[in-house]
Coordinates of C-alpha atoms in Angstrom, one line a residue:
M1 CA 0.0 0.0 0.0
A2 CA 1.3 3.5 -0.8
A3 CA 2.2 5.7 2.0
A4 CA -0.6 8.0 3.2
G5 CA 0.0 11.5 1.9
D6 CA -2.2 14.1 0.3
G7 CA -3.9 11.5 -1.9
N8 CA -1.9 12.5 -5.1
G9 CA 1.0 10.2 -4.8
G10 CA 1.5 6.4 -4.5
G11 CA 0.3 3.5 -6.4
A12 CA -2.6 1.1 -6.1
G13 CA -0.8 -1.6 -4.3
G14 CA 0.1 -5.0 -5.9
N15 CA -3.3 -6.2 -7.0
G16 CA -4.0 -3.6 -9.6
Q17 CA -7.5 -2.9 -8.2
A18 CA -7.2 0.9 -8.0
G19 CA -5.6 3.5 -10.2
E20 CA -2.2 5.2 -9.8
G21 CA -2.4 8.3 -7.6
R22 CA -6.0 7.8 -6.6
R23 CA -6.8 8.7 -3.0
S24 CA -9.3 5.9 -2.9
A25 CA -6.4 3.4 -3.7
H26 CA -5.4 3.6 -0.1
W27 CA -8.6 1.8 0.6
F28 CA -9.7 -0.3 -2.4
G29 CA -6.2 -0.9 -3.7
A30 CA -4.8 -2.1 -0.4
E31 CA -3.2 -5.6 -0.2
G32 CA -4.0 -8.2 2.4
R33 CA -6.6 -8.2 5.1
A34 CA -7.3 -4.4 5.0
G35 CA -8.1 -4.4 1.2
M36 CA -10.3 -7.5 1.6
L37 CA -12.3 -5.8 4.3
Y38 CA -12.8 -2.6 2.4
R39 CA -13.8 -4.3 -0.8
S40 CA -15.9 -7.1 0.7
W41 CA -18.1 -4.7 2.7
M42 CA -18.8 -2.7 -0.4
R43 CA -19.6 -5.8 -2.4
G44 CA -22.2 -6.6 0.3
Q45 CA -24.2 -3.7 -1.2
G46 CA -24.2 -5.5 -4.6
F47 CA -21.2 -3.7 -6.3
G48 CA -19.2 -6.0 -8.5
P49 CA -15.4 -6.2 -8.3
E50 CA -15.0 -4.1 -11.4
V51 CA -15.7 -0.9 -9.4
F52 CA -12.3 -1.3 -7.8
D53 CA -10.5 -1.2 -11.1
G54 CA -9.0 2.3 -10.4
R55 CA -11.9 4.4 -11.5
P56 CA -12.4 7.7 -9.4
V57 CA -14.6 7.2 -6.4
I58 CA -17.0 10.1 -6.2
G59 CA -18.9 11.0 -3.0
I60 CA -22.4 12.6 -3.4
A61 CA -23.0 14.6 -0.2
T62 CA -26.7 15.1 0.1
T63 CA -28.7 17.3 2.5
W64 CA -31.9 15.4 1.5
S65 CA -34.5 15.3 4.3
E66 CA -38.2 15.5 4.7
L67 CA -37.5 17.8 7.7
A68 CA -36.0 20.2 5.2
P69 CA -38.8 20.7 2.6
C70 CA -36.6 22.8 0.3
N71 CA -34.3 19.7 0.0
S72 CA -36.8 16.9 -0.1
H73 CA -36.3 16.2 -3.8
L74 CA -32.5 15.9 -3.6
H75 CA -32.6 12.1 -3.6
R76 CA -33.8 12.4 -7.2
V77 CA -31.1 14.9 -8.0
A78 CA -28.6 12.4 -6.5
E79 CA -29.7 9.7 -8.9
A80 CA -29.1 12.1 -11.8
V81 CA -25.6 12.8 -10.5
K82 CA -24.9 9.1 -10.2
R83 CA -25.9 8.6 -13.9
G84 CA -23.3 11.1 -14.9
V85 CA -20.6 9.6 -12.7
W86 CA -21.3 6.1 -14.2
Q87 CA -21.2 7.6 -17.7
A88 CA -17.8 9.1 -17.1
G89 CA -16.4 5.8 -15.7
G90 CA -16.5 6.8 -12.0
F91 CA -17.9 5.0 -8.9
P92 CA -20.6 7.1 -7.2
L93 CA -21.4 6.8 -3.5
E94 CA -24.1 8.8 -1.9
F95 CA -24.0 9.8 1.7
P96 CA -26.1 12.0 4.0
V97 CA -25.1 15.1 5.8
L98 CA -27.0 17.4 8.1
A99 CA -30.0 19.1 6.5
T100 CA -30.3 22.6 8.0
G101 CA -33.7 23.7 6.8
E102 CA -34.7 27.2 7.8
T103 CA -38.3 26.3 7.3
L104 CA -38.7 24.1 10.4
M105 CA -35.6 24.2 12.6
R106 CA -35.6 26.1 15.9
P107 CA -34.3 28.4 17.0
T108 CA -32.6 28.9 13.6
A109 CA -30.9 26.8 11.0
M110 CA -27.9 29.2 11.2
L111 CA -27.1 27.7 14.6
Y112 CA -26.3 24.5 12.7
R113 CA -24.5 25.7 9.6
N114 CA -21.1 25.2 11.2
L115 CA -22.1 21.8 12.4
L116 CA -23.0 20.8 8.8
A117 CA -19.7 22.2 7.6
M118 CA -17.8 20.1 10.3
E119 CA -19.7 17.0 9.4
A120 CA -19.2 17.4 5.7
E121 CA -15.5 18.1 6.1
E122 CA -14.9 15.1 8.3
L123 CA -16.9 12.6 6.3
I124 CA -15.2 13.7 3.1
R125 CA -11.8 13.3 4.6
A126 CA -12.5 10.1 6.5
N127 CA -13.8 8.1 3.5
P128 CA -12.2 6.7 0.2
L129 CA -13.2 9.6 -2.0
D130 CA -11.4 11.2 -4.9
G131 CA -13.9 14.0 -5.4
V132 CA -17.3 15.1 -4.2
V133 CA -20.6 16.5 -5.6
L134 CA -22.4 18.8 -3.1
L135 CA -26.2 18.7 -3.1
S136 CA -27.8 21.6 -1.3
G137 CA -31.1 23.6 -1.3
C138 CA -32.2 25.6 1.7
D139 CA -30.3 28.7 2.9
K140 CA -27.5 27.3 5.1
T141 CA -26.9 24.0 3.2
T142 CA -25.1 25.7 0.3
P143 CA -22.6 27.7 2.4
G144 CA -22.2 24.9 4.9
L145 CA -21.2 22.3 2.2
L146 CA -18.9 24.8 0.5
M147 CA -17.2 25.6 3.8
G148 CA -16.7 21.9 4.6
A149 CA -15.4 21.1 1.1
A150 CA -13.1 24.0 1.1
S151 CA -11.5 22.9 4.3
V152 CA -10.8 19.4 2.8
D153 CA -9.8 20.8 -0.6
L154 CA -10.7 17.7 -2.6
P155 CA -12.1 18.3 -6.1
A156 CA -15.7 19.4 -5.7
V157 CA -18.7 20.6 -7.7
M158 CA -21.8 22.2 -6.2
V159 CA -25.3 21.3 -7.4
T160 CA -28.1 23.3 -5.8
G161 CA -31.6 21.9 -5.8
G162 CA -33.3 24.8 -7.6
P163 CA -36.2 27.1 -6.8
M164 CA -39.8 26.3 -6.7
L165 CA -42.2 27.3 -9.5
N166 CA -43.7 30.7 -9.2
G167 CA -46.4 30.9 -6.6
K168 CA -49.9 31.8 -8.0
Y169 CA -52.7 33.4 -6.0
R170 CA -55.8 35.1 -7.3
G171 CA -54.4 35.6 -10.8
G172 CA -51.0 37.0 -9.7
D173 CA -47.5 35.8 -8.7
V174 CA -46.7 35.5 -5.0
G175 CA -43.2 34.8 -3.7
S176 CA -42.4 32.4 -0.9
G177 CA -41.2 34.2 2.2
T178 CA -41.7 37.7 0.8
H179 CA -45.5 37.3 0.7
V180 CA -45.5 35.7 4.2
W181 CA -44.4 39.0 5.6
K182 CA -46.8 40.9 3.4
F183 CA -49.8 38.6 4.3
E184 CA -48.9 38.9 8.0
A185 CA -49.0 42.7 7.8
E186 CA -52.4 42.4 5.9
I187 CA -53.8 40.2 8.7
K188 CA -52.6 42.5 11.5
A189 CA -54.1 45.5 9.6
G190 CA -57.4 43.7 9.3
R191 CA -57.3 43.6 5.5
M192 CA -56.9 39.8 5.2
S193 CA -58.7 37.0 7.1
E194 CA -57.1 33.9 8.5
R195 CA -59.1 31.8 6.0
E196 CA -57.7 33.8 3.1
A197 CA -54.2 33.3 4.5
Q198 CA -54.7 29.6 4.6
L199 CA -55.7 29.5 1.0
A200 CA -52.7 31.7 0.1
E201 CA -50.2 29.6 1.9
G202 CA -51.0 26.7 -0.3
C203 CA -50.5 28.8 -3.4
M204 CA -47.0 30.0 -2.4
A205 CA -45.2 26.7 -2.3
R206 CA -46.6 24.6 -5.1
S207 CA -43.6 22.5 -6.1
N208 CA -40.4 21.1 -4.7
G209 CA -37.5 23.5 -4.4
H210 CA -36.3 26.4 -2.3
C211 CA -37.7 29.9 -2.2
M212 CA -38.3 31.3 -5.6
T213 CA -37.7 34.9 -4.6
M214 CA -34.2 36.3 -4.5
G215 CA -34.0 35.2 -0.9
T216 CA -30.9 33.6 0.7
A217 CA -31.4 30.2 -0.9
S218 CA -31.5 31.7 -4.4
T219 CA -28.8 34.2 -3.6
M220 CA -26.4 31.5 -2.4
A221 CA -27.1 29.3 -5.4
C222 CA -26.1 32.3 -7.5
M223 CA -23.1 32.9 -5.3
A224 CA -21.9 29.3 -5.8
E225 CA -22.2 29.9 -9.6
A226 CA -20.5 33.3 -9.4
L227 CA -17.7 31.8 -7.4
G228 CA -17.1 29.2 -10.1
M229 CA -18.1 26.2 -8.0
Q230 CA -21.3 25.4 -9.8
L231 CA -21.8 24.8 -13.5
P232 CA -22.9 27.8 -15.6
G233 CA -26.6 28.5 -15.6
S234 CA -27.4 25.9 -13.1
A235 CA -28.4 28.1 -10.2
A236 CA -31.7 29.1 -11.7
W237 CA -33.3 26.0 -13.3
P238 CA -36.5 25.2 -11.3
A239 CA -36.3 22.2 -9.0
V240 CA -38.9 20.3 -11.1
D241 CA -37.6 21.3 -14.5
A242 CA -36.1 18.3 -16.3
R243 CA -33.1 20.5 -17.1
R244 CA -32.3 20.5 -13.3
M245 CA -31.7 16.8 -13.7
E246 CA -29.7 17.3 -16.9
V247 CA -27.3 19.7 -15.2
A248 CA -27.0 17.3 -12.2
Q249 CA -26.0 14.5 -14.6
E250 CA -23.5 16.8 -16.3
A251 CA -22.0 17.6 -12.9
G252 CA -21.6 13.9 -12.3
R253 CA -19.6 13.6 -15.5
R254 CA -17.6 16.7 -14.9
I255 CA -16.5 15.8 -11.4
C256 CA -14.7 12.7 -12.8
E257 CA -12.8 15.0 -15.2
I258 CA -12.0 17.4 -12.4
V259 CA -10.4 14.6 -10.4
E260 CA -8.2 13.7 -13.4
E261 CA -7.3 17.4 -13.8
G262 CA -6.5 17.9 -10.1
L263 CA -8.7 21.0 -10.0
R264 CA -9.4 21.8 -6.3
P265 CA -11.5 24.4 -4.6
S266 CA -8.4 26.3 -3.5
R267 CA -7.6 27.1 -7.1
I268 CA -11.1 28.3 -7.7
L269 CA -11.9 30.2 -4.5
T270 CA -9.5 33.0 -5.0
R271 CA -9.8 36.7 -4.1
E272 CA -10.9 37.3 -7.6
A273 CA -13.7 34.8 -7.3
F274 CA -15.0 36.4 -4.1
E275 CA -14.9 39.9 -5.8
N276 CA -16.9 38.4 -8.6
A277 CA -19.5 37.0 -6.2
I278 CA -19.8 40.3 -4.2
R279 CA -20.4 42.3 -7.4
T280 CA -22.8 39.7 -8.6
N281 CA -24.7 39.9 -5.4
A282 CA -25.1 43.6 -5.9
A283 CA -26.3 43.1 -9.5
I284 CA -29.0 40.6 -8.6
G285 CA -30.2 42.4 -5.4
G286 CA -29.2 39.4 -3.3
S287 CA -29.6 38.8 0.3
T288 CA -27.5 40.4 3.1
N289 CA -26.9 36.9 4.4
A290 CA -24.5 36.4 1.5
I291 CA -22.1 38.7 3.4
I292 CA -21.9 36.4 6.4
H293 CA -21.6 33.2 4.3
L294 CA -19.0 34.5 1.8
T295 CA -16.9 35.9 4.7
A296 CA -17.0 32.5 6.5
L297 CA -16.1 30.7 3.2
A298 CA -13.2 33.1 2.6
G299 CA -11.8 32.3 6.0
R300 CA -11.7 28.6 5.1
V301 CA -9.4 29.2 2.1
G302 CA -7.3 32.0 3.6
V303 CA -8.7 34.8 1.5
E304 CA -8.7 38.2 3.2
L305 CA -12.2 39.6 3.0
S306 CA -13.4 42.4 5.1
L307 CA -16.9 43.8 5.7
D308 CA -15.8 47.0 3.9
D309 CA -15.0 45.1 0.8
F310 CA -18.7 44.4 0.3
D311 CA -19.5 48.1 0.3
A312 CA -16.5 49.2 -1.8
L313 CA -16.9 46.5 -4.5
A314 CA -20.7 47.0 -4.8
R315 CA -20.7 50.8 -5.1
D316 CA -20.1 50.7 -8.9
V317 CA -22.7 48.0 -9.5
P318 CA -26.3 48.8 -10.4
T319 CA -29.1 46.3 -9.5
I320 CA -30.2 44.9 -12.9
V321 CA -32.3 41.9 -11.8
D322 CA -35.9 42.8 -11.0
L323 CA -36.9 40.1 -8.5
M324 CA -38.8 40.0 -5.2
P325 CA -38.3 41.1 -2.5
S326 CA -36.8 44.3 -4.1
G327 CA -38.6 44.0 -7.5
R328 CA -41.5 42.3 -9.3
F329 CA -40.5 38.9 -10.7
L330 CA -39.5 35.5 -9.4
M331 CA -36.7 33.0 -10.1
E332 CA -38.6 31.1 -12.7
D333 CA -38.8 34.3 -14.7
F334 CA -35.1 34.9 -14.1
C335 CA -34.3 31.4 -15.4
Y336 CA -36.2 31.9 -18.6
A337 CA -34.7 35.3 -19.1
G338 CA -31.3 33.7 -19.3
G339 CA -30.3 33.3 -15.7
L340 CA -27.1 34.2 -14.0
P341 CA -24.8 33.9 -17.1
V342 CA -26.6 37.0 -18.5
V343 CA -25.8 39.0 -15.4
L344 CA -22.2 37.8 -15.4
R345 CA -21.8 38.7 -19.1
Q346 CA -23.1 42.2 -18.5
L347 CA -20.7 42.6 -15.5
D348 CA -17.8 41.4 -17.7
E349 CA -18.7 43.8 -20.5
A350 CA -18.8 46.6 -18.0
G351 CA -15.3 45.8 -16.7
L352 CA -16.7 44.6 -13.4
L353 CA -15.8 40.9 -13.6
H354 CA -12.6 39.1 -13.3
S355 CA -13.0 37.3 -16.6
G356 CA -10.2 34.9 -16.1
A357 CA -11.2 33.6 -12.7
L358 CA -11.1 29.8 -12.9
T359 CA -14.3 27.8 -12.6
V360 CA -15.3 24.1 -12.3
T361 CA -15.6 24.0 -16.1
G362 CA -11.8 24.4 -16.2
R363 CA -12.3 27.6 -18.1
G364 CA -12.4 31.3 -17.0
M365 CA -15.7 32.9 -15.9
G366 CA -15.7 35.2 -18.9
E367 CA -15.4 32.3 -21.4
N368 CA -18.2 30.5 -19.7
V369 CA -20.7 33.3 -20.2
K370 CA -19.5 35.0 -23.4
E371 CA -22.5 33.7 -25.4
A372 CA -25.2 34.3 -22.8
V373 CA -28.3 35.9 -24.3
C374 CA -31.0 37.9 -22.4
W375 CA -34.5 36.8 -23.4
N376 CA -36.4 39.3 -21.2
T377 CA -35.0 42.7 -20.5
E378 CA -37.8 43.5 -18.0
V379 CA -36.5 40.7 -15.7
I380 CA -32.8 41.3 -16.4
R381 CA -32.3 44.9 -17.3
P382 CA -29.4 46.3 -19.4
M383 CA -26.7 47.9 -17.3
A384 CA -27.6 51.3 -18.9
E385 CA -31.2 51.0 -17.7
P386 CA -31.0 49.3 -14.3
M387 CA -33.7 48.7 -11.8
Q388 CA -31.7 50.7 -9.3
P389 CA -28.6 52.7 -9.9
A390 CA -25.1 51.9 -8.8
G391 CA -24.5 52.6 -5.1
T392 CA -27.9 51.4 -3.9
G393 CA -27.0 47.9 -3.0
T394 CA -26.1 46.6 0.4
A395 CA -24.4 49.3 2.4
V396 CA -22.0 48.8 5.3
L397 CA -22.5 51.2 8.1
R398 CA -20.0 52.4 10.8
G399 CA -20.4 54.5 13.9
N400 CA -20.5 54.4 17.7
L401 CA -23.4 52.0 17.6
C402 CA -21.6 49.5 15.3
P403 CA -17.8 49.9 15.6
D404 CA -17.3 46.6 13.8
G405 CA -20.0 47.3 11.2
A406 CA -23.6 46.8 10.3
V407 CA -25.4 46.3 7.0
I408 CA -28.6 47.5 5.3
K409 CA -30.1 46.3 2.0
Q410 CA -30.9 49.7 0.4
S411 CA -32.9 48.1 -2.4
A412 CA -35.4 46.7 0.1
A413 CA -35.6 49.9 2.2
S414 CA -37.8 52.9 2.0
P415 CA -35.8 55.8 0.4
E416 CA -37.3 58.4 2.7
L417 CA -36.0 56.5 5.8
L418 CA -32.4 56.1 4.6
R419 CA -31.7 59.4 6.5
H420 CA -33.5 59.4 9.7
V421 CA -33.2 60.4 13.4
G422 CA -35.7 58.9 15.8
R423 CA -36.3 57.8 19.4
A424 CA -35.2 54.3 20.3
L425 CA -37.8 51.8 21.5
V426 CA -35.7 49.0 22.9
F427 CA -36.5 45.3 23.3
D428 CA -34.0 42.8 24.8
S429 CA -35.3 39.9 22.6
P430 CA -37.6 39.4 19.7
E431 CA -40.0 37.6 22.0
Q432 CA -40.2 40.7 24.2
Y433 CA -41.2 42.7 21.2
H434 CA -43.7 40.2 19.9
A435 CA -45.4 40.1 23.3
V436 CA -46.5 43.8 23.0
C437 CA -46.4 44.6 19.3
D438 CA -50.2 44.1 18.9
D439 CA -51.1 46.1 22.0
D440 CA -52.8 49.4 21.1
A441 CA -51.4 50.8 24.3
L442 CA -47.8 50.5 23.1
D443 CA -46.1 53.9 23.1
V444 CA -44.8 54.0 19.6
T445 CA -44.9 56.4 16.7
P446 CA -43.9 55.9 13.0
G447 CA -40.7 58.0 13.6
D448 CA -39.4 55.7 16.3
V449 CA -36.5 53.3 15.8
L450 CA -37.3 49.7 16.9
V451 CA -34.2 48.2 18.5
I452 CA -34.3 44.4 18.7
R453 CA -31.2 43.0 20.5
G454 CA -30.2 39.7 22.0
A455 CA -30.5 38.2 18.5
G456 CA -26.8 37.9 17.6
P457 CA -24.5 34.8 17.2
K458 CA -24.0 34.2 20.9
G459 CA -27.0 36.0 22.3
Y460 CA -29.8 33.9 20.8
P461 CA -27.8 31.7 20.0
G462 CA -27.4 31.4 16.3
M463 CA -28.3 34.8 14.9
P464 CA -31.8 34.1 13.7
E465 CA -33.7 35.9 10.9
V466 CA -35.8 38.1 13.3
A467 CA -34.6 41.6 12.6
N468 CA -37.4 42.5 10.2
V469 CA -40.1 42.2 12.9
P470 CA -43.6 43.2 11.8
L471 CA -44.6 46.8 12.6
P472 CA -46.8 47.4 15.6
A473 CA -50.4 46.6 14.7
K474 CA -51.8 50.0 15.4
L475 CA -49.4 51.6 13.0
L476 CA -50.3 49.0 10.3
R477 CA -53.9 49.8 10.7
A478 CA -53.0 53.5 10.4
G479 CA -51.4 52.8 7.0
V480 CA -47.8 52.9 8.1
S481 CA -45.8 50.4 5.9
D482 CA -42.2 50.8 7.1
M483 CA -40.1 52.1 10.0
V484 CA -36.4 51.9 10.9
R485 CA -35.5 48.7 12.7
I486 CA -32.0 47.9 14.1
S487 CA -30.8 44.5 15.3
D488 CA -27.8 42.3 15.9
G489 CA -29.7 39.5 14.2
R490 CA -30.3 38.7 10.6
M491 CA -33.2 39.2 8.2
S492 CA -34.6 36.6 5.8
G493 CA -33.4 37.2 2.3
T494 CA -37.0 37.2 1.3
G495 CA -37.8 40.1 3.7
F496 CA -37.9 43.8 3.0
G497 CA -38.0 47.1 4.9
T498 CA -35.6 49.7 6.3
V499 CA -33.8 47.2 8.6
V500 CA -30.2 47.6 9.9
L501 CA -28.7 44.2 10.4
H502 CA -25.7 42.3 11.8
V503 CA -24.8 45.1 14.3
S504 CA -21.3 44.2 15.6
P505 CA -20.3 43.5 18.2
E506 CA -23.6 42.1 19.3
A507 CA -25.4 43.1 22.6
A508 CA -24.7 39.8 24.3
V509 CA -20.9 40.4 24.3
G510 CA -21.2 44.0 25.5
G511 CA -21.4 45.8 22.1
P512 CA -22.8 49.3 22.1
L513 CA -26.2 48.0 21.2
A514 CA -26.4 46.7 24.8
L515 CA -26.1 50.2 26.1
V516 CA -29.1 51.7 24.2
R517 CA -32.1 52.7 26.3
T518 CA -35.6 53.6 25.3
G519 CA -35.8 57.3 24.7
D520 CA -32.3 57.6 23.3
R521 CA -31.9 59.3 19.9
I522 CA -30.4 57.2 17.0
E523 CA -29.2 58.7 13.7
L524 CA -29.2 56.6 10.5
D525 CA -27.5 58.1 7.5
V526 CA -27.1 55.5 4.9
P527 CA -25.6 57.7 2.1
A528 CA -22.9 58.7 4.6
R529 CA -22.6 55.1 5.8
R530 CA -23.2 56.1 9.5
L531 CA -25.1 54.7 12.4
E532 CA -24.8 56.8 15.6
L533 CA -26.3 56.6 19.1
L534 CA -26.7 60.3 20.0
V535 CA -25.7 59.9 23.7
P536 CA -22.7 61.6 25.3
E537 CA -19.6 59.4 25.6
E538 CA -19.5 60.0 29.3
E539 CA -23.0 58.6 29.7
L540 CA -22.1 55.6 27.6
A541 CA -19.0 55.0 29.7
R542 CA -21.2 55.0 32.8
R543 CA -23.6 52.5 31.3
R544 CA -20.8 50.4 30.1
A545 CA -19.4 50.1 33.6
E546 CA -22.8 49.0 34.9
W547 CA -23.4 46.5 32.2
R548 CA -23.3 42.8 33.0
P549 CA -23.4 40.0 30.5
P550 CA -26.5 37.9 30.3
A551 CA -26.2 34.5 32.1
A552 CA -25.5 31.8 29.6
P553 CA -27.8 28.7 29.9
D554 CA -26.2 25.6 31.3
D555 CA -27.3 23.4 28.5
G556 CA -24.0 21.8 27.4
G557 CA -23.6 19.9 24.2
Y558 CA -23.3 21.6 20.8
R559 CA -24.9 24.8 21.9
W560 CA -22.2 25.2 24.5
L561 CA -19.6 24.6 21.9
Y562 CA -21.3 27.1 19.6
R563 CA -21.4 29.9 22.2
E564 CA -17.8 29.3 23.3
H565 CA -16.3 29.5 19.8
V566 CA -18.6 31.4 17.4
M567 CA -17.2 34.6 16.0
Q568 CA -19.1 37.8 15.3
A569 CA -21.1 38.7 12.2
D570 CA -18.3 40.7 10.6
Q571 CA -16.1 37.5 10.7
G572 CA -18.7 35.3 9.2
V573 CA -20.1 33.6 12.3
D574 CA -17.8 30.7 11.8
F575 CA -15.9 28.9 14.6
G576 CA -12.5 30.2 15.1
F577 CA -11.0 26.7 15.2
L578 CA -12.5 25.9 11.8
R579 CA -10.9 28.7 9.8
G580 CA -8.4 27.6 7.3
A581 CA -8.0 24.4 5.2
R582 CA -6.9 21.2 6.9
G583 CA -6.4 19.3 3.6
H584 CA -7.2 15.7 2.7
D585 CA -4.3 13.6 3.9
V586 CA -5.4 9.9 4.1
P587 CA -6.2 9.0 7.7
R588 CA -4.3 6.2 9.3
D589 CA -5.5 2.6 8.6
S590 CA -6.7 0.9 11.8
H591 CA -7.2 -2.4 10.0

């Protein structure tokens, strides 16, 4: 048996049952008792001896689960990948990893993204794999799998599960997630009945797939493609479109070629790739959650990426994709208009894309998209006639309330509130706010600033999507549709409103947000990129001296590990001990 190294050297052993240089040869090409054990147990599944002839062994990491509805069709996608692997002469082996579905998991799927990344990394490294195809769907599964694969740095291709078909309700399109918030406001305002809401909910999600708005799931699928880790055009095909299966089959064929080429994530996930993704996110009106996930992924491959990069790189990029929650259309329309390749081509022609950035095709990004055609200029606008002008994408704020930064999605905000001074109305948890938001006696005006704290990485824990809380019911009934909200938590990518997110450091670790009191004045100036608490420094120093951290629950287990090691939002909410790549050396053989 060849010495265990990085999986690139060494032969197959003396029996000729695995190819030269294959990492899997350390298992299936081994001589003696160890090789017999590895091969015989696989043959117990019905595989013939020919699968050990040196062909590449391809893992298919699937987040399929009926507890993650957005991912519940991935077992069928896996079958398509397997067909492609067999066609290319590989040996496919499907294995499950944690399904972090935002739709059902409490307190938030974000609490478990790092656990998914850990599990994926260790399973890929521990098993006889030469390459891996990553199957994801709901929000956190795409970044979690990319993070895990990046830390192992074996050849990898991402295949996202695709969006649902457009929702249809009373003759019009409705977007999953986005219309949940709208319908909730309508119910609170007395303009929609619970019976009508029940009918509408069945119209929003009418097929397999993830949210069909430009929420976090769609955004991260586009980010995987913009990074070069997903095949061109594959982010947008609907989950139930036959071409979703075609592209999955193509990914199965392509991963076998990538193994032969030795093309690893570390060669694709470069600084240029991340800059492409950031600019793409601005062009599509993508979710603010992409900031956290891209920052975490960059930390796995050693790429320096700061919060300010997201503001600086996006300032010259207009929003050209007219999708909910910022616009009118949905992912199905985006797909038929030409999908992400059209956006990437427009960025390239505007000099806003690193055209030579390497992708899983083995070609540069510019070459991949040079023939992309836009079939609907209402959905994907020309750069010269954007939906929103350059500089109106996600903005990064600084100030004494957020010394390490905060973000706001300008395209989802009300323009008249982007400069605002108001009285703070402070709540120490989302639950505290929800307990009183429907009370007509609540002392609140449209000009107030709702502060929702205790929702950060450590404080909740997990940094849930709770920042875009519904407005107080009495204001909704009065016709108020938006007000400034500030939180150390996140907002669903399907959400909208003038909401300042990811305030860092968070309140639970003593960030300035912990010092705000009801009645304080807060100034938001998005054009100037400022967020200020208008309280004298002497008073803040006094409050800081009096502040005591909230008592952490004594619950042990993974939640203890999370609270002890999670980093702040500006660092991607990863665990400090997971940053960097640990490679794919073959583990020691205990047989």
